[in-house]
PDB file of C-alpha atoms in Angstrom:
ATOM      1  CA  MET A 829     -29.020  -2.819  -6.791  1.00 67.00           C
ATOM      2  CA  ASN A 830     -28.005  -5.568  -9.225  1.00 86.00           C
ATOM      3  CA  SER A 831     -24.603  -7.117  -8.641  1.00 93.00           C
ATOM      4  CA  VAL A 832     -22.024  -9.082 -10.585  1.00 96.00           C
ATOM      5  CA  ARG A 833     -19.480 -11.490  -9.122  1.00 98.00           C
ATOM      6  CA  VAL A 834     -15.960 -12.293 -10.291  1.00 98.00           C
ATOM      7  CA  ASN A 835     -13.616 -14.801  -8.687  1.00 98.00           C
ATOM      8  CA  VAL A 836      -9.920 -14.450  -7.910  1.00 99.00           C
ATOM      9  CA  SER A 837      -7.825 -17.535  -7.256  1.00 98.00           C
ATOM     10  CA  GLN A 838      -4.053 -17.827  -7.445  1.00 98.00           C
ATOM     11  CA  ASP A 839      -4.296 -21.380  -8.781  1.00 97.00           C
ATOM     12  CA  GLY A 840      -6.088 -20.249 -11.920  1.00 96.00           C
ATOM     13  CA  ALA A 841      -9.433 -21.745 -10.937  1.00 96.00           C
ATOM     14  CA  GLY A 842     -11.136 -18.343 -10.902  1.00 95.00           C
ATOM     15  CA  ASP A 843     -11.717 -15.605 -13.436  1.00 98.00           C
ATOM     16  CA  PHE A 844      -8.452 -13.914 -12.469  1.00 98.00           C
ATOM     17  CA  LYS A 845      -5.237 -14.829 -10.662  1.00 98.00           C
ATOM     18  CA  THR A 846      -4.669 -11.389  -9.124  1.00 98.00           C
ATOM     19  CA  ILE A 847      -6.885  -8.846  -7.420  1.00 99.00           C
ATOM     20  CA  GLY A 848      -5.381  -6.094  -9.542  1.00 98.00           C
ATOM     21  CA  ASP A 849      -6.428  -7.834 -12.763  1.00 98.00           C
ATOM     22  CA  ALA A 850      -9.968  -8.243 -11.442  1.00 98.00           C
ATOM     23  CA  ILE A 851     -10.166  -4.529 -10.658  1.00 98.00           C
ATOM     24  CA  SER A 852      -8.780  -3.616 -14.095  1.00 98.00           C
ATOM     25  CA  SER A 853     -11.586  -5.581 -15.750  1.00 97.00           C
ATOM     26  CA  ILE A 854     -14.290  -3.336 -14.288  1.00 97.00           C
ATOM     27  CA  PRO A 855     -15.488  -0.527 -16.569  1.00 96.00           C
ATOM     28  CA  PRO A 856     -15.162   2.992 -15.164  1.00 96.00           C
ATOM     29  CA  ASN A 857     -18.163   4.610 -13.516  1.00 96.00           C
ATOM     30  CA  ASN A 858     -19.922   1.284 -13.012  1.00 93.00           C
ATOM     31  CA  THR A 859     -23.342   1.634 -11.410  1.00 94.00           C
ATOM     32  CA  ARG A 860     -23.853  -1.853  -9.999  1.00 95.00           C
ATOM     33  CA  ARG A 861     -22.030  -3.596  -7.189  1.00 97.00           C
ATOM     34  CA  VAL A 862     -19.116  -5.747  -8.272  1.00 98.00           C
ATOM     35  CA  ILE A 863     -18.271  -8.489  -5.788  1.00 98.00           C
ATOM     36  CA  ILE A 864     -14.678  -9.652  -6.093  1.00 99.00           C
ATOM     37  CA  ALA A 865     -14.642 -13.027  -4.345  1.00 99.00           C
ATOM     38  CA  ILE A 866     -11.055 -13.724  -3.292  1.00 99.00           C
ATOM     39  CA  LYS A 867      -9.903 -17.252  -2.516  1.00 98.00           C
ATOM     40  CA  PRO A 868      -7.557 -17.868   0.451  1.00 98.00           C
ATOM     41  CA  GLY A 869      -3.903 -17.051  -0.108  1.00 98.00           C
ATOM     42  CA  VAL A 870      -1.286 -14.342   0.305  1.00 99.00           C
ATOM     43  CA  TYR A 871      -1.610 -11.705  -2.404  1.00 99.00           C
ATOM     44  CA  ARG A 872       1.538  -9.587  -2.704  1.00 98.00           C
ATOM     45  CA  GLU A 873      -0.060  -6.695  -4.524  1.00 98.00           C
ATOM     46  CA  LYS A 874      -0.302  -2.935  -4.223  1.00 97.00           C
ATOM     47  CA  ILE A 875      -3.964  -2.138  -4.788  1.00 98.00           C
ATOM     48  CA  PHE A 876      -5.445   1.203  -5.828  1.00 98.00           C
ATOM     49  CA  ILE A 877      -9.174   1.693  -6.370  1.00 99.00           C
ATOM     50  CA  PRO A 878      -9.842   5.030  -8.127  1.00 98.00           C
ATOM     51  CA  ARG A 879     -12.905   7.208  -7.654  1.00 98.00           C
ATOM     52  CA  THR A 880     -14.218   5.961 -10.994  1.00 98.00           C
ATOM     53  CA  LEU A 881     -14.816   2.470  -9.557  1.00 98.00           C
ATOM     54  CA  PRO A 882     -17.511   2.772  -6.885  1.00 98.00           C
ATOM     55  CA  PHE A 883     -19.574  -0.116  -5.492  1.00 98.00           C
ATOM     56  CA  LEU A 884     -16.738  -2.635  -5.135  1.00 98.00           C
ATOM     57  CA  THR A 885     -16.782  -5.437  -2.569  1.00 98.00           C
ATOM     58  CA  PHE A 886     -13.786  -7.541  -1.540  1.00 99.00           C
ATOM     59  CA  LEU A 887     -15.223 -10.818  -0.244  1.00 99.00           C
ATOM     60  CA  GLY A 888     -12.938 -13.293   1.494  1.00 99.00           C
ATOM     61  CA  ASP A 889     -13.458 -16.634   3.183  1.00 97.00           C
ATOM     62  CA  TRP A 890     -14.582 -16.397   6.811  1.00 95.00           C
ATOM     63  CA  SER A 891     -12.545 -19.401   7.947  1.00 97.00           C
ATOM     64  CA  GLU A 892      -9.398 -18.470   6.013  1.00 98.00           C
ATOM     65  CA  PRO A 893      -9.374 -14.787   5.035  1.00 99.00           C
ATOM     66  CA  PRO A 894      -7.097 -13.895   2.133  1.00 99.00           C
ATOM     67  CA  THR A 895      -4.181 -11.569   2.886  1.00 99.00           C
ATOM     68  CA  ILE A 896      -3.176  -8.549   0.820  1.00 99.00           C
ATOM     69  CA  THR A 897       0.357  -7.644   1.853  1.00 98.00           C
ATOM     70  CA  GLY A 898       3.019  -5.052   1.094  1.00 96.00           C
ATOM     71  CA  ASN A 899       5.934  -3.302   2.779  1.00 93.00           C
ATOM     72  CA  ASP A 900       6.173   0.209   1.355  1.00 88.00           C
ATOM     73  CA  THR A 901       7.063   3.080   3.669  1.00 86.00           C
ATOM     74  CA  ALA A 902       6.817   6.842   3.273  1.00 83.00           C
ATOM     75  CA  SER A 903      10.529   6.992   2.396  1.00 82.00           C
ATOM     76  CA  VAL A 904      10.405   4.427  -0.429  1.00 81.00           C
ATOM     77  CA  SER A 905      10.835   5.932  -3.893  1.00 75.00           C
ATOM     78  CA  GLY A 906       7.911   5.738  -6.273  1.00 79.00           C
ATOM     79  CA  ASN A 907       7.981   5.381 -10.055  1.00 83.00           C
ATOM     80  CA  ASP A 908       8.849   9.073 -10.354  1.00 85.00           C
ATOM     81  CA  GLY A 909      11.876   8.678  -8.099  1.00 81.00           C
ATOM     82  CA  LYS A 910      10.309  10.727  -5.315  1.00 83.00           C
ATOM     83  CA  PRO A 911       9.411   9.399  -1.847  1.00 79.00           C
ATOM     84  CA  LEU A 912       5.932   7.891  -1.664  1.00 76.00           C
ATOM     85  CA  ARG A 913       5.175   9.718   1.584  1.00 85.00           C
ATOM     86  CA  THR A 914       2.520   8.382   3.958  1.00 83.00           C
ATOM     87  CA  TYR A 915      -0.391   8.833   1.551  1.00 82.00           C
ATOM     88  CA  GLN A 916       1.031   6.536  -1.132  1.00 83.00           C
ATOM     89  CA  SER A 917       2.656   3.975   1.167  1.00 88.00           C
ATOM     90  CA  ALA A 918      -0.628   2.080   1.569  1.00 95.00           C
ATOM     91  CA  THR A 919      -0.820  -1.568   0.552  1.00 98.00           C
ATOM     92  CA  VAL A 920      -4.487  -0.962  -0.321  1.00 99.00           C
ATOM     93  CA  ALA A 921      -5.717   2.542  -1.177  1.00 98.00           C
ATOM     94  CA  VAL A 922      -9.404   3.239  -1.807  1.00 99.00           C
ATOM     95  CA  ASP A 923     -10.497   6.518  -3.375  1.00 99.00           C
ATOM     96  CA  ALA A 924     -13.854   5.141  -4.544  1.00 99.00           C
ATOM     97  CA  ASN A 925     -17.154   5.519  -2.707  1.00 98.00           C
ATOM     98  CA  TYR A 926     -19.316   2.645  -1.436  1.00 98.00           C
ATOM     99  CA  PHE A 927     -16.410   0.235  -0.937  1.00 98.00           C
ATOM    100  CA  VAL A 928     -17.032  -2.864   1.189  1.00 99.00           C
ATOM    101  CA  ALA A 929     -14.568  -5.443   2.524  1.00 99.00           C
ATOM    102  CA  ILE A 930     -15.685  -8.668   4.212  1.00 99.00           C
ATOM    103  CA  ASN A 931     -13.414 -11.324   5.752  1.00 99.00           C
ATOM    104  CA  MET A 932     -10.166  -9.758   4.549  1.00 99.00           C
ATOM    105  CA  LYS A 933      -6.680  -9.335   6.025  1.00 99.00           C
ATOM    106  CA  PHE A 934      -4.680  -6.250   5.089  1.00 99.00           C
ATOM    107  CA  GLU A 935      -1.077  -5.755   6.118  1.00 98.00           C
ATOM    108  CA  ASN A 936       2.026  -3.655   5.762  1.00 96.00           C
ATOM    109  CA  THR A 937       5.002  -5.590   7.081  1.00 94.00           C
ATOM    110  CA  ALA A 938       7.510  -2.724   7.186  1.00 88.00           C
ATOM    111  CA  PRO A 939       8.822  -2.466  10.779  1.00 77.00           C
ATOM    112  CA  HIS A 940       8.846   0.765  12.755  1.00 64.00           C
ATOM    113  CA  VAL A 941      12.320   1.756  13.938  1.00 61.00           C
ATOM    114  CA  ILE A 942      12.184   4.155  16.888  1.00 55.00           C
ATOM    115  CA  GLY A 943      13.769   7.493  16.023  1.00 52.00           C
ATOM    116  CA  THR A 944      13.657   6.905  12.269  1.00 56.00           C
ATOM    117  CA  ARG A 945      11.889   9.478  10.118  1.00 55.00           C
ATOM    118  CA  GLN A 946       9.480   8.744   7.268  1.00 58.00           C
ATOM    119  CA  GLU A 947       8.856   5.166   8.349  1.00 75.00           C
ATOM    120  CA  GLN A 948       5.067   5.497   8.161  1.00 86.00           C
ATOM    121  CA  ALA A 949       3.789   2.295   6.574  1.00 89.00           C
ATOM    122  CA  VAL A 950       0.063   2.182   5.855  1.00 95.00           C
ATOM    123  CA  ALA A 951      -1.852  -1.075   5.393  1.00 97.00           C
ATOM    124  CA  VAL A 952      -5.088   0.580   4.203  1.00 99.00           C
ATOM    125  CA  ARG A 953      -5.922   4.143   3.214  1.00 98.00           C
ATOM    126  CA  ILE A 954      -9.632   4.811   2.854  1.00 99.00           C
ATOM    127  CA  SER A 955     -10.404   8.141   1.171  1.00 99.00           C
ATOM    128  CA  GLY A 956     -13.797   7.375  -0.347  1.00 99.00           C
ATOM    129  CA  THR A 957     -16.990   7.881   1.596  1.00 99.00           C
ATOM    130  CA  LYS A 958     -19.643   5.370   2.718  1.00 99.00           C
ATOM    131  CA  ALA A 959     -17.203   2.482   3.109  1.00 99.00           C
ATOM    132  CA  ALA A 960     -17.721  -0.522   5.377  1.00 99.00           C
ATOM    133  CA  PHE A 961     -15.399  -3.211   6.729  1.00 99.00           C
ATOM    134  CA  TYR A 962     -16.769  -6.397   8.294  1.00 99.00           C
ATOM    135  CA  ASN A 963     -14.640  -9.053  10.006  1.00 99.00           C
ATOM    136  CA  CYS A 964     -11.435  -7.601   8.624  1.00 99.00           C
ATOM    137  CA  SER A 965      -7.977  -7.372  10.151  1.00 99.00           C
ATOM    138  CA  PHE A 966      -5.393  -4.654   9.664  1.00 99.00           C
ATOM    139  CA  TYR A 967      -1.758  -5.318  10.557  1.00 98.00           C
ATOM    140  CA  GLY A 968       0.980  -2.725  10.562  1.00 96.00           C
ATOM    141  CA  ASP A 969       3.332  -0.818  12.799  1.00 91.00           C
ATOM    142  CA  GLN A 970       3.386   2.957  12.395  1.00 88.00           C
ATOM    143  CA  ASP A 971       0.202   4.383  10.806  1.00 92.00           C
ATOM    144  CA  THR A 972      -1.591   1.095  10.075  1.00 97.00           C
ATOM    145  CA  LEU A 973      -5.037   2.416   9.120  1.00 98.00           C
ATOM    146  CA  TYR A 974      -5.253   5.776   7.365  1.00 98.00           C
ATOM    147  CA  ASP A 975      -8.876   6.700   8.010  1.00 99.00           C
ATOM    148  CA  HIS A 976      -8.377   9.613   5.671  1.00 98.00           C
ATOM    149  CA  LYS A 977     -11.788  11.151   4.984  1.00 98.00           C
ATOM    150  CA  GLY A 978     -15.428  10.258   4.493  1.00 98.00           C
ATOM    151  CA  LEU A 979     -18.040   8.209   6.356  1.00 99.00           C
ATOM    152  CA  HIS A 980     -16.760   4.776   7.398  1.00 99.00           C
ATOM    153  CA  TYR A 981     -18.045   1.818   9.394  1.00 99.00           C
ATOM    154  CA  PHE A 982     -15.933  -0.953  10.941  1.00 99.00           C
ATOM    155  CA  SER A 983     -17.540  -4.020  12.527  1.00 99.00           C
ATOM    156  CA  ASN A 984     -15.768  -6.910  14.280  1.00 99.00           C
ATOM    157  CA  CYS A 985     -12.379  -5.809  13.012  1.00 99.00           C
ATOM    158  CA  PHE A 986      -8.888  -6.375  14.429  1.00 99.00           C
ATOM    159  CA  ILE A 987      -6.502  -3.424  14.098  1.00 99.00           C
ATOM    160  CA  GLN A 988      -2.864  -3.667  15.180  1.00 98.00           C
ATOM    161  CA  GLY A 989      -0.032  -1.165  15.216  1.00 96.00           C
ATOM    162  CA  SER A 990       2.292   0.880  17.363  1.00 94.00           C
ATOM    163  CA  VAL A 991       2.295   4.604  16.576  1.00 92.00           C
ATOM    164  CA  ASP A 992      -0.889   6.494  15.600  1.00 95.00           C
ATOM    165  CA  PHE A 993      -2.194   3.265  14.135  1.00 95.00           C
ATOM    166  CA  ILE A 994      -5.648   4.692  13.424  1.00 98.00           C
ATOM    167  CA  PHE A 995      -5.293   8.210  12.031  1.00 98.00           C
ATOM    168  CA  GLY A 996      -6.867  10.716   9.668  1.00 98.00           C
ATOM    169  CA  SER A 997      -9.829  13.040   9.243  1.00 98.00           C
ATOM    170  CA  GLY A 998     -12.560  10.456   8.721  1.00 98.00           C
ATOM    171  CA  ARG A 999     -15.934  10.358  10.431  1.00 99.00           C
ATOM    172  CA  SER A1000     -15.963   6.739  11.473  1.00 99.00           C
ATOM    173  CA  PHE A1001     -17.748   4.309  13.760  1.00 99.00           C
ATOM    174  CA  TYR A1002     -15.843   1.291  15.092  1.00 99.00           C
ATOM    175  CA  GLU A1003     -18.069  -1.358  16.654  1.00 99.00           C
ATOM    176  CA  ASN A1004     -16.928  -4.553  18.407  1.00 99.00           C
ATOM    177  CA  CYS A1005     -13.357  -4.008  17.280  1.00 99.00           C
ATOM    178  CA  HIS A1006     -10.120  -5.263  18.861  1.00 99.00           C
ATOM    179  CA  LEU A1007      -7.387  -2.626  18.970  1.00 99.00           C
ATOM    180  CA  ASN A1008      -3.997  -4.196  19.686  1.00 98.00           C
ATOM    181  CA  SER A1009      -0.881  -2.166  20.440  1.00 98.00           C
ATOM    182  CA  ILE A1010       2.620  -3.413  19.652  1.00 96.00           C
ATOM    183  CA  ALA A1011       4.220  -0.180  20.855  1.00 95.00           C
ATOM    184  CA  LYS A1012       7.798  -0.579  22.051  1.00 90.00           C
ATOM    185  CA  LYS A1013       7.701   2.433  24.363  1.00 91.00           C
ATOM    186  CA  VAL A1014       5.106   5.221  24.607  1.00 95.00           C
ATOM    187  CA  ALA A1015       2.799   5.777  21.639  1.00 95.00           C
ATOM    188  CA  SER A1016      -0.746   6.749  20.702  1.00 97.00           C
ATOM    189  CA  LEU A1017      -3.616   4.637  19.434  1.00 98.00           C
ATOM    190  CA  THR A1018      -5.356   7.375  17.437  1.00 98.00           C
ATOM    191  CA  ALA A1019      -4.325  10.617  15.766  1.00 98.00           C
ATOM    192  CA  GLN A1020      -7.508  12.299  14.592  1.00 98.00           C
ATOM    193  CA  LYS A1021      -7.104  15.403  12.413  1.00 97.00           C
ATOM    194  CA  ARG A1022     -10.325  17.398  12.733  1.00 97.00           C
ATOM    195  CA  SER A1023      -9.069  20.921  12.053  1.00 96.00           C
ATOM    196  CA  ASN A1024     -12.165  23.070  12.543  1.00 95.00           C
ATOM    197  CA  SER A1025     -15.009  23.079  15.050  1.00 94.00           C
ATOM    198  CA  SER A1026     -17.565  23.120  12.229  1.00 95.00           C
ATOM    199  CA  LEU A1027     -16.342  19.819  10.756  1.00 96.00           C
ATOM    200  CA  ALA A1028     -18.302  16.649  11.537  1.00 95.00           C
ATOM    201  CA  SER A1029     -15.306  14.323  11.495  1.00 98.00           C
ATOM    202  CA  GLY A1030     -14.196  12.165  14.408  1.00 99.00           C
ATOM    203  CA  PHE A1031     -13.652   8.567  15.500  1.00 99.00           C
ATOM    204  CA  SER A1032     -16.153   6.760  17.725  1.00 99.00           C
ATOM    205  CA  PHE A1033     -15.348   3.353  19.250  1.00 99.00           C
ATOM    206  CA  LYS A1034     -18.085   1.275  20.882  1.00 99.00           C
ATOM    207  CA  ASP A1035     -18.042  -2.151  22.556  1.00 99.00           C
ATOM    208  CA  SER A1036     -14.383  -2.556  21.682  1.00 99.00           C
ATOM    209  CA  THR A1037     -11.246  -3.925  23.367  1.00 99.00           C
ATOM    210  CA  ILE A1038      -7.806  -2.360  23.802  1.00 99.00           C
ATOM    211  CA  THR A1039      -4.891  -4.714  24.535  1.00 99.00           C
ATOM    212  CA  GLY A1040      -1.224  -5.156  23.709  1.00 98.00           C
ATOM    213  CA  SER A1041       2.225  -3.953  24.692  1.00 96.00           C
ATOM    214  CA  GLY A1042       3.930  -0.678  25.509  1.00 95.00           C
ATOM    215  CA  LEU A1043       2.175   2.336  26.986  1.00 98.00           C
ATOM    216  CA  ILE A1044      -0.353   4.231  24.901  1.00 98.00           C
ATOM    217  CA  TYR A1045      -2.491   7.315  24.850  1.00 98.00           C
ATOM    218  CA  LEU A1046      -6.023   6.785  23.590  1.00 99.00           C
ATOM    219  CA  GLY A1047      -5.379   9.632  21.218  1.00 98.00           C
ATOM    220  CA  ARG A1048      -3.214  12.597  20.432  1.00 96.00           C
ATOM    221  CA  ALA A1049      -4.353  15.768  18.758  1.00 96.00           C
ATOM    222  CA  TRP A1050      -3.140  15.753  15.179  1.00 96.00           C
ATOM    223  CA  GLY A1051      -5.726  18.449  14.479  1.00 95.00           C
ATOM    224  CA  ASP A1052      -6.614  21.459  16.632  1.00 96.00           C
ATOM    225  CA  TYR A1053     -10.176  20.153  17.083  1.00 97.00           C
ATOM    226  CA  SER A1054      -9.413  16.437  17.148  1.00 98.00           C
ATOM    227  CA  ARG A1055     -12.436  14.336  18.192  1.00 98.00           C
ATOM    228  CA  VAL A1056     -12.402  10.766  19.563  1.00 99.00           C
ATOM    229  CA  VAL A1057     -14.920   8.969  21.780  1.00 99.00           C
ATOM    230  CA  PHE A1058     -14.683   5.553  23.454  1.00 99.00           C
ATOM    231  CA  SER A1059     -17.837   3.970  24.850  1.00 99.00           C
ATOM    232  CA  TYR A1060     -18.442   0.586  26.503  1.00 99.00           C
ATOM    233  CA  THR A1061     -14.820  -0.301  25.716  1.00 99.00           C
ATOM    234  CA  TYR A1062     -12.471  -2.527  27.719  1.00 99.00           C
ATOM    235  CA  MET A1063      -9.088  -0.877  28.249  1.00 99.00           C
ATOM    236  CA  ASP A1064      -6.128  -2.938  29.427  1.00 99.00           C
ATOM    237  CA  LYS A1065      -3.425  -1.540  31.694  1.00 98.00           C
ATOM    238  CA  ILE A1066      -1.371  -0.323  28.712  1.00 98.00           C
ATOM    239  CA  VAL A1067      -3.504   2.848  28.571  1.00 99.00           C
ATOM    240  CA  LEU A1068      -1.621   5.667  30.288  1.00 98.00           C
ATOM    241  CA  PRO A1069      -3.368   7.310  33.269  1.00 98.00           C
ATOM    242  CA  GLN A1070      -3.409  10.665  31.434  1.00 98.00           C
ATOM    243  CA  GLY A1071      -5.390   9.040  28.631  1.00 98.00           C
ATOM    244  CA  TRP A1072      -4.900  11.769  26.058  1.00 98.00           C
ATOM    245  CA  ASN A1073      -2.134  13.927  24.559  1.00 97.00           C
ATOM    246  CA  ASP A1074      -2.325  17.412  23.022  1.00 95.00           C
ATOM    247  CA  TRP A1075       0.762  16.829  20.859  1.00 89.00           C
ATOM    248  CA  GLY A1076       2.685  19.531  22.698  1.00 90.00           C
ATOM    249  CA  ASP A1077       0.226  22.350  21.991  1.00 87.00           C
ATOM    250  CA  GLN A1078      -1.718  23.424  25.075  1.00 93.00           C
ATOM    251  CA  ARG A1079      -3.949  25.671  22.962  1.00 90.00           C
ATOM    252  CA  ARG A1080      -5.648  22.485  21.799  1.00 92.00           C
ATOM    253  CA  ASP A1081      -6.709  21.522  25.316  1.00 95.00           C
ATOM    254  CA  SER A1082      -9.830  23.681  25.114  1.00 95.00           C
ATOM    255  CA  ARG A1083     -10.621  22.721  21.517  1.00 96.00           C
ATOM    256  CA  VAL A1084     -10.332  18.950  21.262  1.00 98.00           C
ATOM    257  CA  TYR A1085     -13.236  16.632  22.057  1.00 98.00           C
ATOM    258  CA  TYR A1086     -11.938  13.529  23.810  1.00 98.00           C
ATOM    259  CA  GLY A1087     -14.677  11.587  25.555  1.00 99.00           C
ATOM    260  CA  GLU A1088     -15.145   8.342  27.477  1.00 99.00           C
ATOM    261  CA  TYR A1089     -18.426   6.687  28.377  1.00 99.00           C
ATOM    262  CA  LYS A1090     -18.985   3.629  30.549  1.00 99.00           C
ATOM    263  CA  CYS A1091     -15.654   2.009  29.720  1.00 99.00           C
ATOM    264  CA  SER A1092     -14.072  -0.744  31.821  1.00 99.00           C
ATOM    265  CA  GLY A1093     -10.738  -2.356  32.667  1.00 99.00           C
ATOM    266  CA  PRO A1094      -7.621  -1.064  34.437  1.00 98.00           C
ATOM    267  CA  GLY A1095      -6.899   1.423  31.655  1.00 98.00           C
ATOM    268  CA  ALA A1096     -10.336   3.000  32.037  1.00 98.00           C
ATOM    269  CA  ASN A1097      -9.576   4.290  35.540  1.00 98.00           C
ATOM    270  CA  LEU A1098     -10.242   8.017  35.242  1.00 97.00           C
ATOM    271  CA  THR A1099      -7.934   8.941  38.101  1.00 96.00           C
ATOM    272  CA  GLY A1100      -5.066  10.798  36.490  1.00 97.00           C
ATOM    273  CA  ARG A1101      -6.868  11.722  33.272  1.00 98.00           C
ATOM    274  CA  VAL A1102      -5.990  15.110  31.782  1.00 98.00           C
ATOM    275  CA  THR A1103      -8.380  17.785  32.999  1.00 97.00           C
ATOM    276  CA  TRP A1104      -9.600  18.543  29.485  1.00 98.00           C
ATOM    277  CA  ALA A1105     -10.820  14.996  28.778  1.00 98.00           C
ATOM    278  CA  ARG A1106     -14.577  14.472  29.035  1.00 98.00           C
ATOM    279  CA  VAL A1107     -16.547  11.931  31.024  1.00 98.00           C
ATOM    280  CA  LEU A1108     -19.690  11.886  28.931  1.00 99.00           C
ATOM    281  CA  THR A1109     -23.230  11.914  30.245  1.00 99.00           C
ATOM    282  CA  ASP A1110     -25.913   9.732  28.655  1.00 99.00           C
ATOM    283  CA  GLU A1111     -27.093  12.673  26.598  1.00 98.00           C
ATOM    284  CA  GLU A1112     -23.589  13.651  25.483  1.00 99.00           C
ATOM    285  CA  ALA A1113     -22.724  10.075  24.498  1.00 99.00           C
ATOM    286  CA  ARG A1114     -25.907   9.363  22.555  1.00 98.00           C
ATOM    287  CA  PRO A1115     -24.804  10.887  19.200  1.00 98.00           C
ATOM    288  CA  PHE A1116     -21.701   8.680  19.163  1.00 99.00           C
ATOM    289  CA  ILE A1117     -22.963   5.203  20.109  1.00 98.00           C
ATOM    290  CA  GLY A1118     -24.782   4.014  17.011  1.00 98.00           C
ATOM    291  CA  ALA A1119     -24.178   3.599  13.290  1.00 98.00           C
ATOM    292  CA  TYR A1120     -26.272   6.741  12.893  1.00 98.00           C
ATOM    293  CA  TYR A1121     -23.062   8.597  13.835  1.00 99.00           C
ATOM    294  CA  VAL A1122     -21.966   7.897  10.252  1.00 99.00           C
ATOM    295  CA  GLU A1123     -25.491   8.160   8.797  1.00 98.00           C
ATOM    296  CA  GLY A1124     -25.420   4.386   8.398  1.00 97.00           C
ATOM    297  CA  ASP A1125     -29.175   4.060   8.055  1.00 95.00           C
ATOM    298  CA  THR A1126     -28.923   5.720   4.635  1.00 95.00           C
ATOM    299  CA  TRP A1127     -26.151   3.618   3.071  1.00 97.00           C
ATOM    300  CA  LEU A1128     -24.988   0.588   5.084  1.00 97.00           C
ATOM    301  CA  ILE A1129     -25.744  -2.772   3.496  1.00 86.00           C
ATOM    302  CA  SER A1130     -25.815  -6.177   5.162  1.00 82.00           C
ATOM    303  CA  PRO A1131     -22.503  -8.037   4.786  1.00 78.00           C
TER     304      PRO A1131
END
């Protein structure tokens, strides 16, 4: 596929000074990849990429990744005077397919206050399919990464938050990622929303690392058939012995698919795990431990 490159630099040395202006310059329904090369800096912008703009790449500098930052929460009022809610709180929201981000930092700086309602503050919402993130970092508190829907691939990414900081209905593969909790008390790393046994969605984490503060569940069942698998992952002592949470609905215990495979570290001790968690065999783990889990051989491109 042919590609075109535009440059964004806050000092005026590029084609555009803002990421938003660069996106606005792209004609709808473009059929070639547009690489938006973003110079280092802190970009205080709220970014929305509609479905009509597929094949976009955000390309940052490996040694000094640019930051896109915001601080909206679910309770903040939008232009219509109504609360944004979680969906629209995202600093960066991607509805388009075939989105790629390389060497980028995304953040939502709104703090989570324990006991406060509607304080969800999303750094990135990804709702398009066949999206890939390489060497990116995601910083937030409650609901950092809204892995909403579609096929997604994350490689060598850093993801930080406190409550449900990776959540949604996506079918996603996280490889060599660092998951860092800043939970103040007890929280959950994932909240996966698979709602039907026939749906292919779920989160798979391979060769990753879990560290941080507080005490966390690996996942809690936002959906009745929530599916999350960790393989070859180092788990620090912050992981609770139970490992998993059914969100107060015991009917989900027989429906969810929560699996672990050849993980290590003090948090990977299976003594004390809930009885409905799965210790996967080689055969059971195989579908989850490669990019083929997200059909990557048909659409992933080299970063």
